[in-house]
Coordinates of C-alpha atoms in Angstrom, one line a residue:
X71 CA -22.6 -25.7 -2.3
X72 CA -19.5 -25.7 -4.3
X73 CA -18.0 -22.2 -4.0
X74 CA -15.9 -22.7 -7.0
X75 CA -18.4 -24.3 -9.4
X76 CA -19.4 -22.3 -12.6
X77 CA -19.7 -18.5 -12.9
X78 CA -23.3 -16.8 -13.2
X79 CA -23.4 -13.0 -14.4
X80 CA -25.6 -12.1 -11.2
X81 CA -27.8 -9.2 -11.3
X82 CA -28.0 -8.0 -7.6
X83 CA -29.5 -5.5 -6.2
X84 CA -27.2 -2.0 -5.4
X85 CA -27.9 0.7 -2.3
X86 CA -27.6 4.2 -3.3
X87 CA -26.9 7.2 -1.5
X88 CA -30.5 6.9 -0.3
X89 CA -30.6 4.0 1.4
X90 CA -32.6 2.5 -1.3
X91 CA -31.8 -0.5 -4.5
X92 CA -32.1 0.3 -8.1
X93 CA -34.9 -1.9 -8.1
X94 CA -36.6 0.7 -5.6
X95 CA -35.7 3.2 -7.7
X96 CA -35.8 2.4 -11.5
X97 CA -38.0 -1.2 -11.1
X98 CA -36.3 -4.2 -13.1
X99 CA -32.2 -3.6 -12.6
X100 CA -31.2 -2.8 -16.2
X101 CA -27.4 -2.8 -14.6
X102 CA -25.2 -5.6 -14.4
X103 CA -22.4 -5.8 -11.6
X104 CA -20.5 -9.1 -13.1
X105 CA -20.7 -11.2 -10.2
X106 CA -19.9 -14.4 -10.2
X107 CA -21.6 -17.1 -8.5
X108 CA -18.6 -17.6 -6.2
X109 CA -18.4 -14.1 -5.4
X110 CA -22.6 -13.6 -4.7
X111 CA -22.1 -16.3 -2.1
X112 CA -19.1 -14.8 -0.2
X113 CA -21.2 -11.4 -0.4
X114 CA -24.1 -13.4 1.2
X115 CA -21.5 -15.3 3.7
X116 CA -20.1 -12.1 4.9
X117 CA -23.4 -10.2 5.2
X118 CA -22.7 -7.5 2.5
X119 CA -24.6 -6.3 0.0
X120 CA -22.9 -5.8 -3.5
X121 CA -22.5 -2.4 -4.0
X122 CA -19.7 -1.9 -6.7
X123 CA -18.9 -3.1 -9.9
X124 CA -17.2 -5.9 -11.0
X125 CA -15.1 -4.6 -13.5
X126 CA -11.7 -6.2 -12.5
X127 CA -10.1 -9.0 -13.8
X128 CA -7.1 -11.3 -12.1
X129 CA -4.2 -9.5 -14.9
X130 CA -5.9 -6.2 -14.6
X131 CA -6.0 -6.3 -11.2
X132 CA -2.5 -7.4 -11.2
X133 CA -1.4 -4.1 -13.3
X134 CA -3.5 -2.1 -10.8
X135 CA -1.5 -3.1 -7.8
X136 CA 1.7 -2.7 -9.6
X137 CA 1.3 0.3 -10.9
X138 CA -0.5 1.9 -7.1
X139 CA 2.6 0.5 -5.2
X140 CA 5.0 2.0 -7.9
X141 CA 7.7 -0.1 -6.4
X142 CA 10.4 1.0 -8.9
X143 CA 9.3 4.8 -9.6
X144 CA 9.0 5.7 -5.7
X145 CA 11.9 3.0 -4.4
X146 CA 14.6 5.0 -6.1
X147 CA 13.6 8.2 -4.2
X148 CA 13.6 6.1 -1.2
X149 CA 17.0 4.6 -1.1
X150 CA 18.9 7.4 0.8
X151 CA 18.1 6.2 4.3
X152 CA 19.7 2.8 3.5
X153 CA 23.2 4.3 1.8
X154 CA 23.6 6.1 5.1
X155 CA 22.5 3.3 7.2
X156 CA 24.6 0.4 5.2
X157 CA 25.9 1.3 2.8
X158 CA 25.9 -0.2 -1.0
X159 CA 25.9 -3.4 0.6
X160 CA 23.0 -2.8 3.4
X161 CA 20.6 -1.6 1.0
X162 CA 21.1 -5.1 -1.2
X163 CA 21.3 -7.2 1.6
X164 CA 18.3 -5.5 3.2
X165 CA 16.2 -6.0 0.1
X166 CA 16.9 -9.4 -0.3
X167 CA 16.3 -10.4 3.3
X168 CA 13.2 -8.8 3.7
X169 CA 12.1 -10.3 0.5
X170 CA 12.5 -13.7 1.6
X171 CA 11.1 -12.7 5.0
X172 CA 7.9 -11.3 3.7
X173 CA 6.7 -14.6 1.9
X174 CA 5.1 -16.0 4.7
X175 CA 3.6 -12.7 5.1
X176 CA 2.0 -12.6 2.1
X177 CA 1.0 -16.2 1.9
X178 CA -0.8 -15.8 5.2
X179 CA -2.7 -12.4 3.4
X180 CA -3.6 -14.6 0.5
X181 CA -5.4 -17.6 2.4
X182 CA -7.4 -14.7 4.3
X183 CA -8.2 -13.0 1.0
X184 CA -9.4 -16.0 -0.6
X185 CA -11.4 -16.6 2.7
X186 CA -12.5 -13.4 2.9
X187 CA -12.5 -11.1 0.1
X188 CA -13.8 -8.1 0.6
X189 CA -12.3 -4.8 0.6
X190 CA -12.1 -4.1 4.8
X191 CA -9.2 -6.2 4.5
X192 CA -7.3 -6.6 7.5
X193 CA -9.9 -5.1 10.0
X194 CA -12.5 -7.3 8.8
X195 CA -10.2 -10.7 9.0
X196 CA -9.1 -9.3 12.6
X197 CA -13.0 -9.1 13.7
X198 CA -14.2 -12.4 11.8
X199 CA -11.2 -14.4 13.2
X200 CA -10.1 -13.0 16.7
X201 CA -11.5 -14.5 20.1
X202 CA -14.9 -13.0 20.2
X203 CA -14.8 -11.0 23.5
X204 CA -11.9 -9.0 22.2
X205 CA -12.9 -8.7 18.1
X206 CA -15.2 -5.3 18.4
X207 CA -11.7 -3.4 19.8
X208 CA -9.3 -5.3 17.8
X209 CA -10.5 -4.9 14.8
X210 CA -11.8 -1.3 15.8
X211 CA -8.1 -0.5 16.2
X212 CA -7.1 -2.3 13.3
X213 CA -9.5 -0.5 11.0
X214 CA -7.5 2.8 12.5
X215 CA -4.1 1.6 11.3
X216 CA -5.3 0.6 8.1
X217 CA -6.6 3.8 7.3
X218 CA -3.3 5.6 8.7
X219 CA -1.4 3.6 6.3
X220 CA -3.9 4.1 2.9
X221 CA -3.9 7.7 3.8
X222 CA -0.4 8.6 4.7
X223 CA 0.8 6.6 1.1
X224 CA -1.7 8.9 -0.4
X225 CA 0.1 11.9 0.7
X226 CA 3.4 10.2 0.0
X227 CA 2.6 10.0 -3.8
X228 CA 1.3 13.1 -4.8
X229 CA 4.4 14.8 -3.2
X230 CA 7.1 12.2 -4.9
X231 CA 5.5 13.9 -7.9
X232 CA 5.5 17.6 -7.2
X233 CA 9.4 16.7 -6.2
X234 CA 9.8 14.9 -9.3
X235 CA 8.4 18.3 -11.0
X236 CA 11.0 20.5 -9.2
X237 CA 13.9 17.8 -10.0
X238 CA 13.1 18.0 -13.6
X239 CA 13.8 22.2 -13.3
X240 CA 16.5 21.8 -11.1
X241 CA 18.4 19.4 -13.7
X242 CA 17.6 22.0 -16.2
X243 CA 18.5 25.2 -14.2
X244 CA 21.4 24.7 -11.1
X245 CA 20.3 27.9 -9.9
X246 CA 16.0 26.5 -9.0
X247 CA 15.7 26.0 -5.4
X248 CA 13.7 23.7 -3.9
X249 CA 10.8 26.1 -2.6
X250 CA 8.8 23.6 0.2
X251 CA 5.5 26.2 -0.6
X252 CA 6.1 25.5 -4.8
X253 CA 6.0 21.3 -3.9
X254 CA 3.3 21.9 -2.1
X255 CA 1.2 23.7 -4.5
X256 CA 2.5 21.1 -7.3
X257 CA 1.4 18.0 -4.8
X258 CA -2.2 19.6 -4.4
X259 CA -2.4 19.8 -8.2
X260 CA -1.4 16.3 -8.6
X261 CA -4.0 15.0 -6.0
X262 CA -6.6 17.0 -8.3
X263 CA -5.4 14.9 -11.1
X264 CA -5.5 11.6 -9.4
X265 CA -8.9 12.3 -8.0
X266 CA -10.3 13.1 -11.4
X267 CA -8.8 10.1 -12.7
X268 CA -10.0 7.9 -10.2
X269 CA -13.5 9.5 -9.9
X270 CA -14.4 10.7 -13.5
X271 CA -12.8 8.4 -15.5
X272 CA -13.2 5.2 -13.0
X273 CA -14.8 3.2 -15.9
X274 CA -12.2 3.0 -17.9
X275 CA -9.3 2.2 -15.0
X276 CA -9.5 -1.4 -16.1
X277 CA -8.8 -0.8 -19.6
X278 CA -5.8 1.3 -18.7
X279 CA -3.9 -0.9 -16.4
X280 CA -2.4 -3.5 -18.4
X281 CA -1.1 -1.2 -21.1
X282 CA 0.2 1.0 -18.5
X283 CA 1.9 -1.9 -16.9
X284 CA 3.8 -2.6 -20.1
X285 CA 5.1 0.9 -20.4
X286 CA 6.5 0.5 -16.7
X287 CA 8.2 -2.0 -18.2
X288 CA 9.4 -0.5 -21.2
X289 CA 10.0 3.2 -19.0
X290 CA 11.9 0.1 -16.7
X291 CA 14.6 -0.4 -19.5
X292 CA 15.2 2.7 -20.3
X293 CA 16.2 3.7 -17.3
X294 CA 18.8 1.1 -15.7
X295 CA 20.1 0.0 -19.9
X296 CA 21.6 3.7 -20.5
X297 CA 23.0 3.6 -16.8
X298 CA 25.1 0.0 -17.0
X299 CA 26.5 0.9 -20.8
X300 CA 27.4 4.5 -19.9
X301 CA 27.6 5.6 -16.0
X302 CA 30.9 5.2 -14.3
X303 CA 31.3 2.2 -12.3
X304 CA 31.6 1.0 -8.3
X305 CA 33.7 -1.9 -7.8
X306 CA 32.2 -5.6 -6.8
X307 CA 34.0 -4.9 -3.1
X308 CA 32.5 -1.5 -2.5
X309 CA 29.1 -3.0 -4.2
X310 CA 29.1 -5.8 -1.5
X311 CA 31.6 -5.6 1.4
X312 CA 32.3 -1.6 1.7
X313 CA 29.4 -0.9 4.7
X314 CA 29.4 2.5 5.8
X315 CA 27.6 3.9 9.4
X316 CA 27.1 7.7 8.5
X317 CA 24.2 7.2 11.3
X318 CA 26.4 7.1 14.1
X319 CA 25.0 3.8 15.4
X320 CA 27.2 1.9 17.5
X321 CA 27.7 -1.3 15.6
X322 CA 27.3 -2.2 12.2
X323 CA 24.9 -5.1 13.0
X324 CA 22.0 -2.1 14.5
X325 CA 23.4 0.4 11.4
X326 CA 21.9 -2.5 9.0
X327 CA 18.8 -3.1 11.2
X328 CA 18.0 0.6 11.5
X329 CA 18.7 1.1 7.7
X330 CA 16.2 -1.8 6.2
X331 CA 13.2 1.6 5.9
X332 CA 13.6 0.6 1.9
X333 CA 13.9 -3.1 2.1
X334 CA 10.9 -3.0 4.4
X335 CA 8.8 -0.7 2.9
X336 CA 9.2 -1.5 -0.7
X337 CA 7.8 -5.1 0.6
X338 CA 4.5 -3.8 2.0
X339 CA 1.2 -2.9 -0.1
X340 CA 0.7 -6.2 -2.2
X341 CA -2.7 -6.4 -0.1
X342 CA -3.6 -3.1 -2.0
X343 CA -5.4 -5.7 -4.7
X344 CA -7.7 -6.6 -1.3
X345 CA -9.0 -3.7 -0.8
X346 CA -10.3 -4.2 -4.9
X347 CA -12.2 -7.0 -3.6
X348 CA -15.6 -6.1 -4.0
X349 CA -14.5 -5.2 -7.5
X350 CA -12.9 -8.4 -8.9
X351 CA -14.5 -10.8 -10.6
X352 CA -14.3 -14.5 -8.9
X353 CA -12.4 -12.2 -5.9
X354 CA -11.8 -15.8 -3.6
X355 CA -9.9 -17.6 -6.4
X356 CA -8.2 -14.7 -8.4
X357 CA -7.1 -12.7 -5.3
X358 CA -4.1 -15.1 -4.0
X359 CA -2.8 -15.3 -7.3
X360 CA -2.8 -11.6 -8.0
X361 CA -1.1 -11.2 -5.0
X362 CA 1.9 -13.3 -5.8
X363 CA 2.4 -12.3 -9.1
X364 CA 2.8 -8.8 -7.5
X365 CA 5.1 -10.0 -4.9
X366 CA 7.3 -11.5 -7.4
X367 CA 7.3 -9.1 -10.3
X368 CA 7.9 -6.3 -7.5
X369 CA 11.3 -8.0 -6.8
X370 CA 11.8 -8.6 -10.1
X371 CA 11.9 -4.3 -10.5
X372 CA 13.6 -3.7 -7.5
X373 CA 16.6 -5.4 -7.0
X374 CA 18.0 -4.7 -10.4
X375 CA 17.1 -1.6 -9.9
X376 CA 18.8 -0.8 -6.6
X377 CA 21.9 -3.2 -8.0
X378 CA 22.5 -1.1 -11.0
X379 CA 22.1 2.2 -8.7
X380 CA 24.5 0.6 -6.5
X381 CA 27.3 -0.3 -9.1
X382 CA 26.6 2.9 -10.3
X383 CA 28.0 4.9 -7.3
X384 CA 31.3 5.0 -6.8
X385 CA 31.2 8.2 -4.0
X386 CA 28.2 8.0 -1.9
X387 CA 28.9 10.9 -0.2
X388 CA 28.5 12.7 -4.1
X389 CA 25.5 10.5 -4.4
X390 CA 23.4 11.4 -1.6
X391 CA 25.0 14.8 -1.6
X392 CA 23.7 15.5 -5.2
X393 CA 21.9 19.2 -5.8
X394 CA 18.4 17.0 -6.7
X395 CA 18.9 15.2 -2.9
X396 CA 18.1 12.0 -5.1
X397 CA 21.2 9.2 -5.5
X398 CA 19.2 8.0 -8.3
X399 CA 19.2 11.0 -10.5
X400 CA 22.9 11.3 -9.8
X401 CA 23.4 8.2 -11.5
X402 CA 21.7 9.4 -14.5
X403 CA 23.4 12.8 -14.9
X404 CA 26.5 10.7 -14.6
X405 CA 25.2 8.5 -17.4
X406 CA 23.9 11.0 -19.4
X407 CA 22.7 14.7 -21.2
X408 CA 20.7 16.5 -18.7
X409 CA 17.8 16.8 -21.7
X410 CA 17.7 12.8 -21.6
X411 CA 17.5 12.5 -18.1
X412 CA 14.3 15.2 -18.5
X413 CA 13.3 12.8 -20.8
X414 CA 13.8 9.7 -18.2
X415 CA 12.3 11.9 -15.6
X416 CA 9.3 13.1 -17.5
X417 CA 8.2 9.1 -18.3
X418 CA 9.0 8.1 -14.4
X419 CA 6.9 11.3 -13.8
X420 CA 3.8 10.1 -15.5
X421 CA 4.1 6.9 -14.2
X422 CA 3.6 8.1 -10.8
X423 CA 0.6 9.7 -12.0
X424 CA -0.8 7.2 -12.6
X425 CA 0.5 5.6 -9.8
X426 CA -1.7 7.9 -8.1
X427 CA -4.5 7.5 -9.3
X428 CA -4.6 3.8 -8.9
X429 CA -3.9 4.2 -5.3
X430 CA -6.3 6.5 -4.6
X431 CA -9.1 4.0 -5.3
X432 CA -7.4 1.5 -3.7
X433 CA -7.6 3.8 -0.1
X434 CA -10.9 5.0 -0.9
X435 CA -12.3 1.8 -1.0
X436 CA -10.6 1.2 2.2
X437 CA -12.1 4.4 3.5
X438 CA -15.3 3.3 2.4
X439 CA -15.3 -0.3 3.7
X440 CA -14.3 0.7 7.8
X441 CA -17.1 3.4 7.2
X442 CA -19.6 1.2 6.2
X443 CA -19.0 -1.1 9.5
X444 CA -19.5 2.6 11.5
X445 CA -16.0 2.5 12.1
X446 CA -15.6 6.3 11.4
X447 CA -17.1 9.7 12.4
X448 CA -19.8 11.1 9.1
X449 CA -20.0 7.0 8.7
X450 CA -22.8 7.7 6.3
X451 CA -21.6 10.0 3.9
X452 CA -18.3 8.5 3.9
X453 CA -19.6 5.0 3.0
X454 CA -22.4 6.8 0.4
X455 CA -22.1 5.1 -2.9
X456 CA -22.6 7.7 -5.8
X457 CA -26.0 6.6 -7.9
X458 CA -24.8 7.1 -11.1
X459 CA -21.2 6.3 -10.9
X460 CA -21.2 3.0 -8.5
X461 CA -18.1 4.3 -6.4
X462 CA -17.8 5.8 -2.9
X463 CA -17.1 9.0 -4.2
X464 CA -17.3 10.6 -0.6
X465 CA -14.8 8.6 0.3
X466 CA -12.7 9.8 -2.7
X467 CA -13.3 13.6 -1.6
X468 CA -12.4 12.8 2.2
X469 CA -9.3 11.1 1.2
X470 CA -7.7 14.1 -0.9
X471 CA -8.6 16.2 1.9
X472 CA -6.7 14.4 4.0
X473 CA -3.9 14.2 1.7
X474 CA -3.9 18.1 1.3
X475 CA -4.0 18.5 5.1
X476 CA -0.9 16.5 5.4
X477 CA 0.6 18.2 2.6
X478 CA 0.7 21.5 4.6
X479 CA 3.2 19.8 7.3
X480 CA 5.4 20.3 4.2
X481 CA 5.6 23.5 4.3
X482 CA 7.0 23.8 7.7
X483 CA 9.3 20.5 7.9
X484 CA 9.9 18.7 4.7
X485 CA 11.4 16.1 7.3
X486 CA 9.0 15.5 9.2
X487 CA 6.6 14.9 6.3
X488 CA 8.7 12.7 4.9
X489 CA 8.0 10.7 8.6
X490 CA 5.2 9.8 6.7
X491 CA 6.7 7.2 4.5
X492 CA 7.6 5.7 7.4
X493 CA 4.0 6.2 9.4
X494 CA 2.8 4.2 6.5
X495 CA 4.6 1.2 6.8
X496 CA 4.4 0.8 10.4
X497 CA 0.6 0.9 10.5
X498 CA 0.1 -1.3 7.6
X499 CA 2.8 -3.5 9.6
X500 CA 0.6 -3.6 12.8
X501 CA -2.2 -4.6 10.5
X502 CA -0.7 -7.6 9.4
X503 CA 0.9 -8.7 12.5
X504 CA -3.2 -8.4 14.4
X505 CA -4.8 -10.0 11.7
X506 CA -2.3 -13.3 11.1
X507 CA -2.2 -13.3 14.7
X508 CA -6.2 -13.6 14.7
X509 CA -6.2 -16.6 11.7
X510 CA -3.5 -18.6 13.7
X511 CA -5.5 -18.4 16.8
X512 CA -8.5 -19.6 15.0
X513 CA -6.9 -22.3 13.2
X514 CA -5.4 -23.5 16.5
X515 CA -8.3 -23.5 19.3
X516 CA -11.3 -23.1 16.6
X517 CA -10.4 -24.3 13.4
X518 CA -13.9 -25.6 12.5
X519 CA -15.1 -21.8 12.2
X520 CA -12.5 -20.9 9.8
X521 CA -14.7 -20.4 6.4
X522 CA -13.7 -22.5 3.3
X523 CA -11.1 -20.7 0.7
X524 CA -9.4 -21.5 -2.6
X525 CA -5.9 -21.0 -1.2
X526 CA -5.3 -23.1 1.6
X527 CA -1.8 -23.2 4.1
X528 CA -2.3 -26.7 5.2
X529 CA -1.3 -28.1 8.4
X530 CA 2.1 -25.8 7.7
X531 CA -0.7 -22.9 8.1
X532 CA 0.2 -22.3 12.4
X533 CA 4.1 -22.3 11.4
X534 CA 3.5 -19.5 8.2
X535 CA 1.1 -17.4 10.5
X536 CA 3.8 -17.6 13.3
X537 CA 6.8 -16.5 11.1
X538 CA 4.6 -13.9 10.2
X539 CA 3.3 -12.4 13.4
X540 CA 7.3 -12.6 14.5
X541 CA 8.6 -10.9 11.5
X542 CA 5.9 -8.7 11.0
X543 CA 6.3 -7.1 14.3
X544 CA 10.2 -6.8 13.9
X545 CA 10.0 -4.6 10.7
X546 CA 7.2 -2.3 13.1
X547 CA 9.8 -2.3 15.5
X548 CA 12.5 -0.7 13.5
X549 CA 10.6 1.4 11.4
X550 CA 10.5 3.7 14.7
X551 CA 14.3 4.4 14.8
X552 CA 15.5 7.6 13.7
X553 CA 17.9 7.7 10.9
X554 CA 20.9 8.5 13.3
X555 CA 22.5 10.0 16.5
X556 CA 22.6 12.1 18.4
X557 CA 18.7 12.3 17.3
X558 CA 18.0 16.2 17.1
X559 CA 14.1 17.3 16.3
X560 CA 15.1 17.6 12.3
X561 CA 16.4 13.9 12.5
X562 CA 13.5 12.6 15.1
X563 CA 11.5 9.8 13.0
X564 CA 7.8 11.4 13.6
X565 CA 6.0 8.5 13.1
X566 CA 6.0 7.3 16.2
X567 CA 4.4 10.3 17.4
X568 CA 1.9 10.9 14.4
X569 CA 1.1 6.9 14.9
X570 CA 0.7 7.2 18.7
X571 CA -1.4 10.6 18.2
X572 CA -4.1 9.1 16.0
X573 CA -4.4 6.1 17.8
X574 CA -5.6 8.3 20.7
X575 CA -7.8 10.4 19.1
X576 CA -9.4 6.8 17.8
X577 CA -9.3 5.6 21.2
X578 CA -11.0 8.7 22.8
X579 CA -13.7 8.8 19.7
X580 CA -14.4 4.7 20.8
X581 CA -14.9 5.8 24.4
X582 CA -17.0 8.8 23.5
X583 CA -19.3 7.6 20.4
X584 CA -18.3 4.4 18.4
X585 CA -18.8 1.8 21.2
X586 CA -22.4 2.7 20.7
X587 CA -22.5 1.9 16.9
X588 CA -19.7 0.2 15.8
X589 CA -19.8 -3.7 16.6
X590 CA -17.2 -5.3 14.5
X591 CA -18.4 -6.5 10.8
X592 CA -18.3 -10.3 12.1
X593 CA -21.8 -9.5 13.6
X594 CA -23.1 -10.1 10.0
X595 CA -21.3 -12.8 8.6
X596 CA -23.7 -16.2 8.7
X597 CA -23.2 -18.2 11.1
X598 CA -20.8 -15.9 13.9
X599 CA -24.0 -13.1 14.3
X600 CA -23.4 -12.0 17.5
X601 CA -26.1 -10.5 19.6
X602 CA -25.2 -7.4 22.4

């Protein structure tokens, strides 16, 4: 059957939170999920039932992921690692080499999507393509990291925006301090926000995306225009030959290296659209689009947007010394009146609001999808699709919990909170690296399992998935590093140990309990059901 021939508005039946259809329940289905032909047969392929709503389009989806990665609104409160680890110069030259270095990343992610799109994501393409003796505990592992990553960016967010909250006082009144207990409280209500937005109003999150996009764009200009016609300026040499190793490091070469955290993580999260999957119409064919389009206009934010921070600076050590710790705000006060750099705050404030939001569905459908496969402890109510509303909605609740959990840590070490950021990125990191691994393994020694897709890599598909898995692996590499020496317990990047520590306490809940139900979602798909 042609997967790509015309679309169908399927009528499918959904499970509820009893275990039962709507046919069960209410006799002829009076609902209509917006399936596609196309995407009723990768459903079927991949053993799933439809359970969501296909309310997504490709340019809504597009907006979605743009505005959950927020690569402008949070990159600017990110940059400070890479000014002390580089410099002006090593946070452009970071950016734009990770940039490059991330496209064969991301075209490996969008020939998986479009072979498998569903909103497991990376732990389902490490189970349906690794060797089978090893896919149960790869992919078991991988559905781990994932999480860690969804979950940690959660956090992240909602506490960019309660220090967004205390900025905005602080620019109003040099006398605020920054109280960890008053973020933390300000983070907690912002989580209640984004779960009410995501939960409540989830029917109209498509209608909201594209015109949200635009005013990222329009929020976009009004930030960086003001800042070139007004802000005092960095010359062209200290812009891109004055390096600077306020690290410690021992040569400028590992300074740069240690200090790519922005160019690195400002790369990762395009696959956030994947984890949609289940809600896009024609998922296989829109998917790998969507995904580029994010890739690109991401850059297309960023780099002017570090470039006119960077020309913008003429003392770093004022910049990252600033009373709002932000380099980026400094660069506005410099530019202009502290009520219209409320104003510019205020707009990039309710852009990571709804930032929020958007990324809260995003890693509760994540959440949901590992639960379903038994993946998790309370599997069941975790993966329980609410009746009326068509969402995991458990998943919703588990996943603000978490993020208020992790907010506490705040309270006692803003800096190893902030670890976080960088957890984030190295989990997501190892998820990439398993699953390409997995695809170029099939596609070299049993390439007539690999399903059919819209995006295809060609016979250059083994050299894409290789650069991939190498460079993949470097960025989890350095993401470990500390941001200089001697490394004290304040300075210590806690990822490592945060990472290390949940991957244990997955490991010990696999010896103990999910060996026993959790067999690795390729058991379903048609034509790889394996049998214990």
């Amino acid at each position: 059957m042609d997967r790509g021939s015309e679309k169908t508005e399927a009528v499918q039946n959904t499970v509820v939170d009893d275990g039962s259809s709507l046919e069960d329940q209410n006799g002829p289905i009076n609902e209509i999920i917006h399936s596609s032909a196309m995407d009723a047969a990768d459903m079927r392929r991949m053993g799933k039932q439809q359970q969501l709503v296909r309310e997504f389009k490709t340019f809504s989806t597009a907006s979605f992921t743009g505005i959950a990665m927020a690569t402008w609104e949070v990159g600017l409160f990110t940059i400070s690692q890479s000014l002390i680890n580089g410099g002006r110069p090593g946070l452009l030259y970071t950016t734009i080499w990770n940039f490059v270095c991330f496209i064969p990343i991301y075209l490996s992610m969008a020939e998986m999507a479009s072979m498998a799109p569903i909103a497991g994501a990376q732990y389902h393409w490490v189970s349906e393509f690794a060797p089978e003796n090893c896919q149960r505990f790869l992919s078991y592992i991988s559905g781990w990291s994932s999480s860690i990553a969804w979950q940690s960016g959660n956090a992240v967010g909602i506490f960019i925006v309660g220090s967004l909250i205390q900025t905005i006082i602080s620019v109003n009144d040099d006398s605020y301090g920054f109280a960890p207990w008053q973020c933390t409280l300000l983070a907690f209500a912002a989580m209640l926000l984004a779960y009410t937005g995501s939960v409540y109003g989830h029917k109209y999150l498509p209608r909201w995306q594209n015109p949200v996009f635009f005013l990222r764009i329009l929020c976009y200009l009004a930030y960086i225009i003001p800042i070139w016609v007004l802000a005092p300026r960095a010359t062209h040499s200290q812009v891109w030959r004055e390096f600077s190793n306020e690290g410690g490091w021992s040569s400028m070469t590992l300074t740069l290296l240690v200090g790519q955290l922005t160019g690195i993580s400002q790369q990762v999260g395009v696959d956030g659209s994947v984890h949609m999957a289940e809600e896009i119409q024609d998922a296989s064919a829109s998917l790998p689009k969507i995904m580029f389009y994010i890739y690109l206009t991401n850059f297309a934010f960023m780099f002017p947007a570090f470039l006119t921070v960077c020309y913008h600076v003429p003392d770093i050590d004022a910049a990252l010394n600033d009373s709002t710790t932000y380099p980026a705000i400094y660069v506005l006060r410099e530019s202009m009146s502290p009520a219209w750099v409320t104003v510019i705050l205020v707009l990039i404030l309710m852009l990571n609001l709804a930032s929020n939001m958007s990324f809260l569905t995003a890693c509760t459908r994540d959440l949901f999808a590992f639960a379903r496969d038994k993946g998790l402890p309370c599997a069941g109510w975790i993966s329980r699709v609410h009746p009326e509303r068509r969402i995991p909605q458990n998943a919703a609740t588990l996943s603000c919990a978490i993020a208020i959990l992790l907010g506490l840590i705040y309270i006692g070490s803003p800096v190893a909170f902030y670890a976080i950021n960088s957890l984030g990125a190295v989990a997501i990191l190892q998820c990439y690296c398993l699953s390409i691994g997995c695809v170029m393994w099939r596609r070299i020694y049993r390439p007539e399992t690999l399903p059919p897709s819209k995006f295809k890599l060609g016979k250059w598909g083994p050299w894409i998935n290789g650069a991939s898995v190498v460079y993949s692996f470097w960025c989890f590499f350095w993401l470990f590093w500390p941001q200089g020496t001697p490394v004290t317990a304040p300075d210590f990047n806690w990822s490592s140990a945060i990472f290390v520590g949940v991957i244990i306490v997955a490991l010990v809940y696999f010896a103990f309990t999910a060996r026993n139900h959790y067999k690795g979602p390729v058991t379903e798909v048609e034509g790889r059901k394996l049998h214990d």
